Coordinates of C-alpha atoms in Angstrom, one line a residue:
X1068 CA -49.6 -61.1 33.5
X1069 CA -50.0 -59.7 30.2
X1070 CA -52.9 -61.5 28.2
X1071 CA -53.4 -62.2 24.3
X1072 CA -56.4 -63.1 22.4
X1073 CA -57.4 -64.4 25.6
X1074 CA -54.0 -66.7 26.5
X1075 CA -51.3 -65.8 28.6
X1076 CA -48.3 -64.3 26.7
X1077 CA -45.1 -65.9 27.7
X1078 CA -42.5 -63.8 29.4
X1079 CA -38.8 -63.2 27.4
X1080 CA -36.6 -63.1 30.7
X1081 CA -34.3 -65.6 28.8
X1082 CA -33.3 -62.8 26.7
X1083 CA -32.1 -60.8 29.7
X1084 CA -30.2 -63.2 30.6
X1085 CA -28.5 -64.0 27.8
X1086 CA -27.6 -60.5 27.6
X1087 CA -25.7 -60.6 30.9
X1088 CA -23.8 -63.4 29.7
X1089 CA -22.9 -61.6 26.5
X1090 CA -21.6 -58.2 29.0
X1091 CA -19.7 -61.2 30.7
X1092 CA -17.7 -62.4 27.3
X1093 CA -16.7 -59.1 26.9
X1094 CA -15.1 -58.4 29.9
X1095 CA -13.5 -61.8 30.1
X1096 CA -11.9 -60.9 26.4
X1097 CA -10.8 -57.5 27.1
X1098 CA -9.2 -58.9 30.0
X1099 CA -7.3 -60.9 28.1
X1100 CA -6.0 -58.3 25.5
X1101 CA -5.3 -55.8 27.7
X1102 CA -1.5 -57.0 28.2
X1103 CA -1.2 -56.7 24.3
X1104 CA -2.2 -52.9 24.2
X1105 CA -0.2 -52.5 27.4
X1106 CA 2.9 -55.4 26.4
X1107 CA 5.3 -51.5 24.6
X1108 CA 5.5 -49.3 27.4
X1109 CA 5.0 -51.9 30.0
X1110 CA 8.0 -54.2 28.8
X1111 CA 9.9 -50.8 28.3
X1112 CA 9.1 -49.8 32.4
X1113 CA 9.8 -53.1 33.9
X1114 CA 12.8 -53.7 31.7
X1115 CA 11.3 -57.0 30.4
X1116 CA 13.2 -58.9 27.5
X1117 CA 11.1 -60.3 24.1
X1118 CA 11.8 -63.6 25.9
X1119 CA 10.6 -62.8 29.0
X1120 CA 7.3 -61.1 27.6
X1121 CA 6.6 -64.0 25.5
X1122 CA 6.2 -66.1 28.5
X1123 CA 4.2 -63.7 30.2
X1124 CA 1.9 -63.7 27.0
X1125 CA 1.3 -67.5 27.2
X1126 CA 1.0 -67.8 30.9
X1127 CA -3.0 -66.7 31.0
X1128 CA -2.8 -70.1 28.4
X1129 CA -1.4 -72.6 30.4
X1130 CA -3.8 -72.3 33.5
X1131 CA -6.8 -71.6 31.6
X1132 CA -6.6 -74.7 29.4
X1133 CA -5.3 -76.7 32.0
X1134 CA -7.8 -75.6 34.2
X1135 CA -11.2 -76.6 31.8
X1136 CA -12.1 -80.1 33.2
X1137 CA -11.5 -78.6 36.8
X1138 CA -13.8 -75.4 35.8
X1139 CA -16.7 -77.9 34.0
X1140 CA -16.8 -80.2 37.6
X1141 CA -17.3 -77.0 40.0
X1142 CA -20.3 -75.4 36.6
X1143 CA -21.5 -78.5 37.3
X1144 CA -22.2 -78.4 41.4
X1145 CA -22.3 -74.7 42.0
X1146 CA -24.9 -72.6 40.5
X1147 CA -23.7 -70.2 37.5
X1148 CA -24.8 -66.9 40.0
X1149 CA -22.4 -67.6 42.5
X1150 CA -20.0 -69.5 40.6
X1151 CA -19.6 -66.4 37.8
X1152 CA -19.7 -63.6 40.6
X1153 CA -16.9 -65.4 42.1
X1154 CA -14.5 -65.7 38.5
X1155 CA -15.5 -62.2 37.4
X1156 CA -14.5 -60.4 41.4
X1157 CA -11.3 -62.8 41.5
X1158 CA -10.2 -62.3 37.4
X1159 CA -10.7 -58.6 38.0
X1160 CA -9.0 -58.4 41.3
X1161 CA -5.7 -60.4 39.2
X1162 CA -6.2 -57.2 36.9
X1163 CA -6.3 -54.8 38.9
X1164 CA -2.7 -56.1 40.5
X1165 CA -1.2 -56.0 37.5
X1166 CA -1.4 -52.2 37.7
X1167 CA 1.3 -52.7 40.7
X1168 CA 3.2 -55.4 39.0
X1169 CA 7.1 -54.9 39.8
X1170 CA 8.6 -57.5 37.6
X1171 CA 8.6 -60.7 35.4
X1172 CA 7.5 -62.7 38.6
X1173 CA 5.0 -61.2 39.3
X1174 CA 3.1 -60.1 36.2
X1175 CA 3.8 -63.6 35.2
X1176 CA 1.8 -64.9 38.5
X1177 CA -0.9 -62.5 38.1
X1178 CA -1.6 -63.9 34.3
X1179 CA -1.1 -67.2 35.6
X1180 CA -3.7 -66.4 38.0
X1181 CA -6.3 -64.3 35.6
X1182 CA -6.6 -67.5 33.4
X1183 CA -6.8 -69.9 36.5
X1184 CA -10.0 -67.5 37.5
X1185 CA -11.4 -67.3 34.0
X1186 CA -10.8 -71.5 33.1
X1187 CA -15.1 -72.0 34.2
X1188 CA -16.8 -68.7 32.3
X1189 CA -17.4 -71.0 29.8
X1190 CA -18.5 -73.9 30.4
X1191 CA -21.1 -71.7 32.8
X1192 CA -21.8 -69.8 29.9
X1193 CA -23.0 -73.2 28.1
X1194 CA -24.5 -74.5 31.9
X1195 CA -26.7 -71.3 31.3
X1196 CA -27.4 -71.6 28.0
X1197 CA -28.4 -75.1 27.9
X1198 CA -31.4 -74.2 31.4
X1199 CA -32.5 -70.9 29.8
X1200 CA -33.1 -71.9 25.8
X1201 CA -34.9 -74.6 24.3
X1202 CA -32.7 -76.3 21.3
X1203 CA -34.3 -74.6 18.7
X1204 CA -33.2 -71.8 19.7
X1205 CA -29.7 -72.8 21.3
X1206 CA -27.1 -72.0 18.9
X1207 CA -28.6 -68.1 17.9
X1208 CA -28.1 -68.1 21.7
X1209 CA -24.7 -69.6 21.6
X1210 CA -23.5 -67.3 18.9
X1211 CA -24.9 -64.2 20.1
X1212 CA -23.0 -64.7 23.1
X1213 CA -19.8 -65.8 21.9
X1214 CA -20.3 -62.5 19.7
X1215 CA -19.3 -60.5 22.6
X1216 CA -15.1 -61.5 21.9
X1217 CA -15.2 -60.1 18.5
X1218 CA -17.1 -56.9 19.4
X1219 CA -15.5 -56.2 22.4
X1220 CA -11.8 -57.0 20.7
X1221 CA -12.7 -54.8 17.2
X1222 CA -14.5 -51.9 19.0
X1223 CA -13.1 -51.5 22.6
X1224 CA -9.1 -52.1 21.7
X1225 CA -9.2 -48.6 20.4
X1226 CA -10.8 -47.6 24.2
X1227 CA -8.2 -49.3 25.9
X1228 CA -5.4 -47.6 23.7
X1229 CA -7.1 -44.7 24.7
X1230 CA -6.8 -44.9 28.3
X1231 CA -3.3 -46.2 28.3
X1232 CA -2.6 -42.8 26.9
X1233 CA -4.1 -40.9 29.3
X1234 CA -3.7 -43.1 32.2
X1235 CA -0.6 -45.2 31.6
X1236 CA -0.6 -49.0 31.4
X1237 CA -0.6 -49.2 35.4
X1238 CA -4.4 -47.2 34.4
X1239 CA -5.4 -49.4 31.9
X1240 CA -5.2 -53.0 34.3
X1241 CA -6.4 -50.5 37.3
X1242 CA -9.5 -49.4 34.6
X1243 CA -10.4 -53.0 33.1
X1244 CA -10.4 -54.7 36.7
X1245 CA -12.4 -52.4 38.3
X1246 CA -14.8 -52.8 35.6
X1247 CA -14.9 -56.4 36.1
X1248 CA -15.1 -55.8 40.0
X1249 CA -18.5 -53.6 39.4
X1250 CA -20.2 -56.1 36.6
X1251 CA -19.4 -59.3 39.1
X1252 CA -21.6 -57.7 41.8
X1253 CA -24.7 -56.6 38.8
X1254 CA -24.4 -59.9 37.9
X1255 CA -24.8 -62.0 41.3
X1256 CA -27.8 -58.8 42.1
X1257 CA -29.5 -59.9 38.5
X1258 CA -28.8 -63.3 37.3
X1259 CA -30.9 -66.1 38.9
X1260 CA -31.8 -69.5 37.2
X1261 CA -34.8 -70.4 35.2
X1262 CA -36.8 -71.7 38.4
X1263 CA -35.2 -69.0 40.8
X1264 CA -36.2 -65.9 38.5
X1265 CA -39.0 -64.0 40.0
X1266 CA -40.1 -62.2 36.6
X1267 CA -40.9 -65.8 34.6
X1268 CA -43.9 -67.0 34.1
X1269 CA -45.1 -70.7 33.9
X1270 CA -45.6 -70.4 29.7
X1271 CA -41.8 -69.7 29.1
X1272 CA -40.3 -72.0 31.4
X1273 CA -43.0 -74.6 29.7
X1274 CA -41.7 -73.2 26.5
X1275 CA -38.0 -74.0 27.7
X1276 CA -38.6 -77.5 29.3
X1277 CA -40.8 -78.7 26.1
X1278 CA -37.8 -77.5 23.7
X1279 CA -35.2 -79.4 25.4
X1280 CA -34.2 -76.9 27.9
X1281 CA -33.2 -77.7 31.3
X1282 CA -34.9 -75.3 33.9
X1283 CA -33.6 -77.5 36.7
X1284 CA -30.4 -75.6 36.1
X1285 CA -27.6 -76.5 38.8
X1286 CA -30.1 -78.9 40.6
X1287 CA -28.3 -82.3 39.9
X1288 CA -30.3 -85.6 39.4
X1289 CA -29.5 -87.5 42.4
X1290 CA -29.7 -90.7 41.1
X1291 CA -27.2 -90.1 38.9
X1292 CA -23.9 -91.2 39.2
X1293 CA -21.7 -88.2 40.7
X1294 CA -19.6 -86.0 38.4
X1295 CA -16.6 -86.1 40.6
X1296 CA -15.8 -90.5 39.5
X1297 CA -13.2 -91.3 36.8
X1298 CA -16.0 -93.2 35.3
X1299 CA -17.6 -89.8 34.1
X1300 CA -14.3 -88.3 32.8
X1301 CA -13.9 -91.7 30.4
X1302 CA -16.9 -91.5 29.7
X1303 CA -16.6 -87.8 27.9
X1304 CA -13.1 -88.8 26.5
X1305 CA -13.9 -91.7 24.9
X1306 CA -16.7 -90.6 22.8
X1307 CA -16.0 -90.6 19.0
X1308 CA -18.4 -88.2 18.1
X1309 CA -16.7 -86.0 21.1
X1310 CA -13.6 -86.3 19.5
X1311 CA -14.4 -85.3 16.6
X1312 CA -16.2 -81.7 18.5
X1313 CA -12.5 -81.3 20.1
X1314 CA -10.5 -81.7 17.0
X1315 CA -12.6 -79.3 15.6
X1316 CA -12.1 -76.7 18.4
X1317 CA -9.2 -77.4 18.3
X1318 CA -8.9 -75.9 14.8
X1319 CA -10.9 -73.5 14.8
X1320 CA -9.2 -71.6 18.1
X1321 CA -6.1 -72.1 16.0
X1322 CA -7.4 -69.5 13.8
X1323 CA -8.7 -67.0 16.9
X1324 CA -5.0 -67.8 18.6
X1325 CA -3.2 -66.4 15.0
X1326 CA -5.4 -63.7 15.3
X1327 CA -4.8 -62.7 19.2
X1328 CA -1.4 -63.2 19.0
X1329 CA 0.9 -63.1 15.6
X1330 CA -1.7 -61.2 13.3
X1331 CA -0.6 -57.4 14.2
X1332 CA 3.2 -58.9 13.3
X1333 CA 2.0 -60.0 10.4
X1334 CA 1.1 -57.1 9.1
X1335 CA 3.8 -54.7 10.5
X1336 CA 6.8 -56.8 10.0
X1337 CA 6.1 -59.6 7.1
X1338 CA 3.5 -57.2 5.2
X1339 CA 5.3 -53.9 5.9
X1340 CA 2.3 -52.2 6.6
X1341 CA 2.2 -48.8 9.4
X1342 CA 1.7 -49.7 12.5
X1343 CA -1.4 -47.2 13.0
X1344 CA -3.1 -48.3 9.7
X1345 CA -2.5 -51.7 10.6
X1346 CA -4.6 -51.0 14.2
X1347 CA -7.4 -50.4 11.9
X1348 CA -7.5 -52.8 9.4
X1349 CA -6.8 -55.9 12.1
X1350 CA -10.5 -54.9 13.1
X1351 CA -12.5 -56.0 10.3
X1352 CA -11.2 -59.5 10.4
X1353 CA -13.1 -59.6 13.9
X1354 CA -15.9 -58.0 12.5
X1355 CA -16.3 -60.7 9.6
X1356 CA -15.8 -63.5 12.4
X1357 CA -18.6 -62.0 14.2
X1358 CA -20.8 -61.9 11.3
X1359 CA -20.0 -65.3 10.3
X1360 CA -20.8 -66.0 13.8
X1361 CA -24.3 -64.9 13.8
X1362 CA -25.0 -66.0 10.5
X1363 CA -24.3 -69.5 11.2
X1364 CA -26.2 -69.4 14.7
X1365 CA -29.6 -68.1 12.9
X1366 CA -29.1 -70.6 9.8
X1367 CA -28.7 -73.4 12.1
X1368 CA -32.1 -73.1 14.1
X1369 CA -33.8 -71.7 11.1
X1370 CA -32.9 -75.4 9.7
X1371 CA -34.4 -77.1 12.9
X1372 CA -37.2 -75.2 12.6
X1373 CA -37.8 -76.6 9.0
X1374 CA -37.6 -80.0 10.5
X1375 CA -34.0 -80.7 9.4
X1376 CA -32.4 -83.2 10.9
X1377 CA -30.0 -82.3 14.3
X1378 CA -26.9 -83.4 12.3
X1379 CA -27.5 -81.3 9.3
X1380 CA -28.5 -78.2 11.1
X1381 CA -26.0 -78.0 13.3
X1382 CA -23.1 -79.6 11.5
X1383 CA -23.3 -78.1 7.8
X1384 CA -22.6 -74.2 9.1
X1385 CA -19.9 -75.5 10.7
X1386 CA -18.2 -78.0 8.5
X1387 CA -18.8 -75.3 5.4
X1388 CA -16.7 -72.5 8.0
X1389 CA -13.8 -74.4 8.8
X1390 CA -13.7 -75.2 4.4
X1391 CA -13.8 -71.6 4.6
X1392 CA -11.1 -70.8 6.7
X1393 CA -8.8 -72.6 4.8
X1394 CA -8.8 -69.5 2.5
X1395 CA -6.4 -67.5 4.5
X1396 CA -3.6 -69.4 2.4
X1397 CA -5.0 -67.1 -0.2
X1398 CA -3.0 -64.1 1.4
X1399 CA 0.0 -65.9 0.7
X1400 CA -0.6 -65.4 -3.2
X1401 CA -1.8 -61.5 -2.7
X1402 CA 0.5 -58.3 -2.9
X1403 CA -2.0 -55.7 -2.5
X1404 CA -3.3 -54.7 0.8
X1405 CA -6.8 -55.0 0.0
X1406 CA -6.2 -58.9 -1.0
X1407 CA -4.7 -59.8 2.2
X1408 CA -7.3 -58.0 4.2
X1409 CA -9.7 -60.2 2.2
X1410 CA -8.4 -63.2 2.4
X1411 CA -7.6 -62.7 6.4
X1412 CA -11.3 -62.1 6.7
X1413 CA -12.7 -63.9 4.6
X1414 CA -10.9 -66.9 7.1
X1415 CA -11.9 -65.7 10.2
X1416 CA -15.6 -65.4 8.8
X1417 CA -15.1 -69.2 8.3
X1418 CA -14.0 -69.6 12.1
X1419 CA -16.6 -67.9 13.3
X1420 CA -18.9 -69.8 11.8
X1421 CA -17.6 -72.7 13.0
X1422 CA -18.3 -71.0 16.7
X1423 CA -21.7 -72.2 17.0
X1424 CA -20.1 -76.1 17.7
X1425 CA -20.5 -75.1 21.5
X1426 CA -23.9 -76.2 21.0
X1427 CA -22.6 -80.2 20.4
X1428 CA -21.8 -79.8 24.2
X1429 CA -25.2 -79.5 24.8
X1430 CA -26.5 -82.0 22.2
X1431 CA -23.6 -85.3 23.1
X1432 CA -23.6 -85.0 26.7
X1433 CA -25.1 -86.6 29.0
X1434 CA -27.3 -84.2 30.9
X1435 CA -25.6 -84.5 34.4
X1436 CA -21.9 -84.0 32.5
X1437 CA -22.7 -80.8 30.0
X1438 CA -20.0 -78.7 32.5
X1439 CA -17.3 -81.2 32.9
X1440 CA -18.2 -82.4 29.3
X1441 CA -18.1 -78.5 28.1
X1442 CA -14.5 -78.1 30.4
X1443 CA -13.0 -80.8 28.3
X1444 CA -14.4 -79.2 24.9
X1445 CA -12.6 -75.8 26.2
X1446 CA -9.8 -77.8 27.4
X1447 CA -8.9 -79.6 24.3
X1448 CA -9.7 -76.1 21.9
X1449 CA -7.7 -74.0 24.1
X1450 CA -4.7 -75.8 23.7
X1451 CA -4.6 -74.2 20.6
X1452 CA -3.5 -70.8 22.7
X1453 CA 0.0 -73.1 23.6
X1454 CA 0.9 -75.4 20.6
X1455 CA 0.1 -72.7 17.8
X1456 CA 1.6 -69.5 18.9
X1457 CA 4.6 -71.6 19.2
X1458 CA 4.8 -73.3 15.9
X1459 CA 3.9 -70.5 14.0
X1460 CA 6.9 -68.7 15.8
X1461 CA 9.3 -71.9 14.4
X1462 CA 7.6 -71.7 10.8
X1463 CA 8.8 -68.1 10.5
X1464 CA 11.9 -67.7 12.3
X1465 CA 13.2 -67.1 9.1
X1466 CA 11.6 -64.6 7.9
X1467 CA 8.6 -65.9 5.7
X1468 CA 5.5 -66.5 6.8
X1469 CA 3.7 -68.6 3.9
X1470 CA 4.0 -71.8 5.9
X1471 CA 2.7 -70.4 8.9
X1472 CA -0.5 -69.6 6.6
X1473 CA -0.3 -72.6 5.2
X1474 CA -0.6 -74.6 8.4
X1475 CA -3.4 -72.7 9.8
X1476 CA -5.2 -73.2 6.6
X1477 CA -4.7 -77.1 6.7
X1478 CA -5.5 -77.1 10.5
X1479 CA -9.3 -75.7 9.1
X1480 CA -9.4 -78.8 6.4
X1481 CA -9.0 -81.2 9.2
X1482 CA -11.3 -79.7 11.8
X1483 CA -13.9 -79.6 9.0
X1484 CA -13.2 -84.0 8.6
X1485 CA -13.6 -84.6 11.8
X1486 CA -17.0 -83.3 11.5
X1487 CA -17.5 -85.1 8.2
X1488 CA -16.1 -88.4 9.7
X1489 CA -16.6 -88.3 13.2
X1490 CA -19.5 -87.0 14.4
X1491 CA -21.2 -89.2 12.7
X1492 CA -24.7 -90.8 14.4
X1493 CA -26.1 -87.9 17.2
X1494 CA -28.1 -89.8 19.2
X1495 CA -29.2 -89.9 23.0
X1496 CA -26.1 -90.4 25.3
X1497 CA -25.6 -93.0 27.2
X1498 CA -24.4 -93.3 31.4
X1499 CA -22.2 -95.4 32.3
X1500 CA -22.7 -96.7 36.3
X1501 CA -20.0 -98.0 38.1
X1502 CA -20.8 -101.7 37.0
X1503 CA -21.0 -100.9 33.6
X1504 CA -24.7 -101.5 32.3
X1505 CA -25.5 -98.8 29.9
X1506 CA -28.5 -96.6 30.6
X1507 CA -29.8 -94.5 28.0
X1508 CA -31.1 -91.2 28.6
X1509 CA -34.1 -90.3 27.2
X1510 CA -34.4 -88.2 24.3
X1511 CA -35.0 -84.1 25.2

């Protein structure tokens, strides 16, 4: 063991770790935008309508938000090594299929079945987070994961336009999935929990435990009630200061969603702007939501480690993001290609600021419930991949797309007073037994 000034030096193993994770969000995000590169020539070969391919687009949606509470119960009894290996070998095996697709059935199963396999990533992602970093540190850890969707979606779209072209889109699902195939078996040979990990030592896990970390991992309290009763489920719906973490997930994926899915129109068909130039500039929105992302993670502990309160740490970044985001209306009052780039950054810098609010799962639930509490915080923000692709399609059917802007913008304003309104007192939670008599945990 390496020695300073005569004390042990702890080990930095959680840093490792969290960098698997990050490798993990980027496959799990370039998974899910490879069917946009591929959607031209693919929907041209299979002789799929704008109808039909719509459908398929929202089918990795449905089963991956449906799929959240499901996803947080199995994070919660199966360790993330196992659990993870198993969701990145399945999702990448659904990928890979797509390469042999046929038709509209079938590609349509096989997206239904890549967000089925993806619906637990993250709530494992926060399972991990939550055993390998003390609080202090938890949302720089939270945010330099989550950072792994913008950089793999602004840097590695032009990769996968790349392969299409030389390999087809049959090449491109055949490429991604077998890169997912390869990374699930590094993982499950690398990964190991905080107490399982041969290379730390006593002082970091001490470091962990003392800062609110929970090294136990996937070992459950057995005097706990099980996760599996109704009981826990009301118990994580019918918190307000939950429901006031969901509302604003649910905004701020309403901003990703416009993004993922209508942004490229934007600019081609409402903005007239060419397609190739377009591929370029609809990369430094994500860029600026992965800057705001980090910059709100490191403000956030840097407060905690002034001895700010929990509440204005961790709330402020992300109340003062989704106030930002609101700005996008801004393009609506911009001609010049430069404004609207601004303002459309300038947004999704707000959003990803208001990424870091995984770390709410962590604070509000009870320590036994963070995965099916952390499937029902996915669960309620991801329904933001069914309900706004669809209205923004009704708001400009004809033809202008100023309300659309205008009702991402306002969805930003409310997510930011729920935080102002209802997460209101963070304190300790509280388990509710089958007859009812409130126990409170003690404080981390």
């Amino acid at each position: 063991m390496e020695k300073q000034s005569g004390l042990i030096r702890k080990t930095n193993v959680r840093y490792a770790m969290l960098a698997l994770v990050f490798v993990n969000v980027m496959i799990n995000y370039l998974d899910r935008s490879n069917l946009s590169v591929a959607a031209a020539a693919l929907s041209k070969d299979l002789s799929l309508s704008t109808v039909q391919m719509g459908l398929i687009f929202s089918a990795f949606g449905w089963t991956y938000a449906i799929l959240q509470i499901p996803g947080g119960l199995i994070a919660d009894r199966i360790g993330p090594r196992v659990l993870y290996a198993v969701c990145l070998i399945t999702w990448s095996i659904a990928t890979v299929c797509q390469g042999f697709a046929r038709g509209f059935v079938s590609l349509f199963g096989l997206r239904l079945a890549t967000g089925a396999f993806e619906a637990p990533s993250y709530p494992i992602n926060n399972r991990i987070v939550t055993s390998w970093f003390p609080n202090h540190e938890r949302a720089s850890a939270i945010a330099l994961y989550v950072s792994g969707q913008f950089i793999g979606l602004a840097f590695f779209t032009p990769v996968l336009v790349t392969i299409q072209y030389y390999a087809g889109w049959k090449g491109l699902f055949v490429t991604t999935g077998l890169v997912g195939l390869i990374w699930g078996l590094i993982w499950y040979f690398f990964y190991r929990d905080p107490l399982d990990h041969p290379r730390v030592n006593a002082e970091e896990l001490n470091y962990i435990q003392k800062g609110g970390g929970l090294i136990e991992g996937k070992k459950i309290d057995k005097t706990q009630p099980s996760i599996w009763k109704w009981i826990n489920l009301k118990q994580v719906i019918g918190s307000r200061n939950l429901w006031g973490v969901y509302i604003g997930q649910f905004a701020m994926n309403a901003m990703l969603w416009f993004f993922l899915t209508w942004f490229p129109t934007y600019l081609v068909q409402y903005r007239g702007l060419n397609f190739i130039k377009s591929g370029y500039l609809a990369s430094i929105p994500f860029l600026a939501a992965c800057a705001g992302l980090l910059l709100s993670g490191f403000v956030s502990d840097y407060l905690i480690r002034q001895g700010k309160s929990i509440a204005m740490a961790r709330k402020t970044p992300i109340i003062i993001g989704l106030v930002v985001s609101a700005s996008i209306v801004g393009a609506n009052y911009s001609t010049s290609t430069t404004a609207i780039i601004f303002f459309m950054a300038l947004a999704f810098f707000g959003a990803g600021m208001a990424l870091i609010s995984w770390v709410f799962v962590s604070i509000l639930s009870p320590k036994h419930l963070i995965g099916l509490t952390g499937g029902v915080f996915n669960f309620m923000g991801n329904l933001a991949s069914i309900i706004v692709p669809i209205v923004i399609g009704y708001l400009a059917k004809d033809g202008d797309f100023k309300p659309a802007l205008v009702f991402i913008g306002a969805l930003g304003l409310i997510g930011a007073c729920s935080y102002l309104f209802l997460v209101r007192n963070i304190e300790p939670p509280i388990i509710l037994t089958e007859e009812k008599e409130p126990k409170v945990l003690s404080a981390s």
